[in-house]
Amino acid sequence: MADPHVATVNWRRDTDSFAVREYNTTYHIAFDGGASLPGSTAPALGGDPSCVDPEEAFVAALAGCHMLSFLYCAARAEVVVDAYEDAAEGYMTKAEDKLPWVSKVTLRPKVTLADPAQADQLERLHEKAHAMCFIARSVKSEVTIEPAA
């Protein structure tokens, strides 16, 4: 775990003006393994909706980490998972200093098991996964899990 996790963010001005709300907000994100994607500010702030905004990336990181932790816990418990889907949502609110932040993320995992009789173990596995999730353990945002039926 001593190796760093690297993401390189590149932005270049492509507008004449650098006034607030007049400069471009699209950028490029490259990861050390070779994956890359376009980024932008959120569409509500004038960003490009075809790009990933930082808030979406944050929600996806929490959902992905929980999923991977859940799959690990399920495999250790010998609960075979056939499919996993999560329609996670992040919620922005204003803090006491009036600045917005992602105050809450709700994960809504839908898990399909090879043996539906093991469904009674899902709640415990989600609790264990949440306790293990590196990203959830690293943030102050409230993270709730509402498993889908």
Short mmCIF file of C-alpha atoms in Angstrom, two decimals:
data_model
loop_
_atom_site.label_atom_id
_atom_site.label_comp_id
_atom_site.label_asym_id
_atom_site.label_seq_id
_atom_site.Cartn_x
_atom_site.Cartn_y
_atom_site.Cartn_z
CA MET A 1 0.00 0.00 0.00
CA ALA A 2 3.04 2.27 -0.06
CA ASP A 3 2.78 2.90 -3.81
CA PRO A 4 0.92 6.11 -4.69
CA HIS A 5 -2.30 6.16 -6.68
CA VAL A 6 -1.68 8.55 -9.54
CA ALA A 7 -4.11 10.64 -11.55
CA THR A 8 -2.82 13.36 -13.83
CA VAL A 9 -5.13 16.28 -14.59
CA ASN A 10 -4.35 18.51 -17.58
CA TRP A 11 -6.10 21.75 -18.51
CA ARG A 12 -5.26 24.43 -21.06
CA ARG A 13 -7.07 27.69 -21.60
CA ASP A 14 -8.82 27.81 -24.97
CA THR A 15 -10.72 31.07 -24.46
CA ASP A 16 -9.61 34.65 -24.93
CA SER A 17 -11.01 35.66 -21.56
CA PHE A 18 -10.00 34.31 -18.19
CA ALA A 19 -12.85 36.03 -16.36
CA VAL A 20 -15.04 34.05 -13.98
CA ARG A 21 -17.50 31.84 -15.90
CA GLU A 22 -15.82 32.72 -19.20
CA TYR A 23 -12.83 30.36 -19.25
CA ASN A 24 -13.19 26.75 -20.37
CA THR A 25 -13.68 24.14 -17.67
CA THR A 26 -12.98 20.98 -19.64
CA TYR A 27 -9.85 19.02 -18.83
CA HIS A 28 -8.34 15.59 -19.26
CA ILE A 29 -7.71 12.98 -16.58
CA ALA A 30 -5.10 10.25 -17.13
CA PHE A 31 -4.47 7.38 -14.74
CA ASP A 32 -1.18 5.55 -14.23
CA GLY A 33 -2.56 2.34 -15.75
CA GLY A 34 -3.37 4.03 -19.06
CA ALA A 35 -7.09 4.76 -18.65
CA SER A 36 -8.21 8.30 -19.36
CA LEU A 37 -11.37 10.34 -19.55
CA PRO A 38 -12.57 13.88 -20.16
CA GLY A 39 -13.51 16.00 -17.17
CA SER A 40 -15.44 19.21 -16.70
CA THR A 41 -17.22 21.16 -14.04
CA ALA A 42 -20.78 20.00 -13.33
CA PRO A 43 -23.37 20.85 -16.00
CA ALA A 44 -25.28 22.93 -13.42
CA LEU A 45 -22.23 25.21 -13.34
CA GLY A 46 -21.94 25.40 -17.12
CA GLY A 47 -19.82 22.29 -17.61
CA ASP A 48 -19.90 19.82 -20.46
CA PRO A 49 -22.48 17.10 -19.65
CA SER A 50 -20.57 14.57 -21.78
CA CYS A 51 -17.61 14.79 -19.37
CA VAL A 52 -17.19 13.42 -15.87
CA ASP A 53 -17.39 16.10 -13.20
CA PRO A 54 -15.47 15.81 -9.92
CA GLU A 55 -18.62 15.18 -7.89
CA GLU A 56 -19.64 12.29 -10.15
CA ALA A 57 -16.13 10.87 -9.95
CA PHE A 58 -16.30 11.06 -6.15
CA VAL A 59 -19.64 9.18 -6.09
CA ALA A 60 -18.29 6.60 -8.55
CA ALA A 61 -15.18 6.09 -6.41
CA LEU A 62 -17.32 5.40 -3.34
CA ALA A 63 -19.66 3.07 -5.25
CA GLY A 64 -16.78 1.21 -6.91
CA CYS A 65 -14.86 0.79 -3.66
CA HIS A 66 -17.95 -0.48 -1.84
CA MET A 67 -18.66 -2.94 -4.67
CA LEU A 68 -15.12 -4.31 -4.66
CA SER A 69 -15.16 -4.61 -0.85
CA PHE A 70 -18.56 -6.33 -1.04
CA LEU A 71 -17.36 -8.83 -3.65
CA TYR A 72 -14.34 -9.63 -1.47
CA CYS A 73 -16.54 -10.14 1.61
CA ALA A 74 -19.00 -12.28 -0.35
CA ALA A 75 -16.23 -14.48 -1.76
CA ARG A 76 -14.77 -14.96 1.73
CA ALA A 77 -18.22 -15.95 3.00
CA GLU A 78 -18.67 -18.31 0.03
CA VAL A 79 -21.67 -16.33 -1.20
CA VAL A 80 -21.48 -16.40 -4.99
CA VAL A 81 -22.44 -13.11 -6.67
CA ASP A 82 -23.64 -13.27 -10.28
CA ALA A 83 -24.26 -9.54 -10.80
CA TYR A 84 -23.92 -6.22 -8.98
CA GLU A 85 -25.36 -2.88 -10.02
CA ASP A 86 -25.43 0.40 -8.11
CA ALA A 87 -27.33 3.58 -8.96
CA ALA A 88 -25.39 5.72 -6.47
CA GLU A 89 -26.23 9.38 -5.87
CA GLY A 90 -24.30 12.22 -4.28
CA TYR A 91 -25.94 15.23 -2.67
CA MET A 92 -24.46 18.71 -2.43
CA THR A 93 -25.34 21.03 0.44
CA LYS A 94 -23.88 24.26 1.76
CA ALA A 95 -21.70 24.09 4.84
CA GLU A 96 -21.72 26.63 7.68
CA ASP A 97 -19.23 28.72 5.69
CA LYS A 98 -21.79 28.80 2.82
CA LEU A 99 -19.52 26.76 0.51
CA PRO A 100 -21.02 23.66 -1.14
CA TRP A 101 -19.73 20.16 -0.48
CA VAL A 102 -20.80 16.58 -1.17
CA SER A 103 -22.38 15.98 2.21
CA LYS A 104 -24.08 12.67 1.51
CA VAL A 105 -23.68 9.76 -0.86
CA THR A 106 -26.34 7.07 -1.09
CA LEU A 107 -25.35 3.73 -2.54
CA ARG A 108 -28.16 1.57 -3.91
CA PRO A 109 -26.56 -1.76 -4.74
CA LYS A 110 -28.65 -4.43 -6.41
CA VAL A 111 -26.99 -7.80 -5.95
CA THR A 112 -27.94 -10.98 -7.80
CA LEU A 113 -26.78 -14.14 -6.06
CA ALA A 114 -26.21 -17.55 -7.58
CA ASP A 115 -28.18 -18.99 -4.65
CA PRO A 116 -31.09 -16.72 -3.69
CA ALA A 117 -31.39 -18.64 -0.40
CA GLN A 118 -28.27 -16.77 0.76
CA ALA A 119 -29.98 -13.38 0.50
CA ASP A 120 -30.24 -13.29 4.29
CA GLN A 121 -26.49 -12.59 4.34
CA LEU A 122 -26.62 -9.47 2.17
CA GLU A 123 -27.12 -6.91 4.95
CA ARG A 124 -24.19 -8.27 6.96
CA LEU A 125 -21.98 -8.37 3.87
CA HIS A 126 -22.83 -4.74 3.02
CA GLU A 127 -22.00 -3.70 6.59
CA LYS A 128 -18.64 -5.47 6.44
CA ALA A 129 -17.91 -4.01 3.00
CA HIS A 130 -18.71 -0.49 4.19
CA ALA A 131 -16.39 -0.88 7.17
CA MET A 132 -13.60 -2.04 4.83
CA CYS A 133 -14.08 0.45 1.97
CA PHE A 134 -10.89 2.52 1.69
CA ILE A 135 -12.68 5.48 0.15
CA ALA A 136 -15.58 5.58 2.65
CA ARG A 137 -13.05 5.42 5.47
CA SER A 138 -11.25 8.43 3.95
CA VAL A 139 -14.07 10.96 3.68
CA LYS A 140 -16.25 13.01 6.00
CA SER A 141 -19.34 12.74 3.79
CA GLU A 142 -22.16 10.61 5.13
CA VAL A 143 -22.30 7.36 3.14
CA THR A 144 -25.49 5.32 3.40
CA ILE A 145 -26.32 2.00 1.81
CA GLU A 146 -29.86 1.29 0.67
CA PRO A 147 -29.77 -2.13 -1.03
CA ALA A 148 -32.23 -2.47 -3.89
CA ALA A 149 -34.60 -5.41 -3.91
#
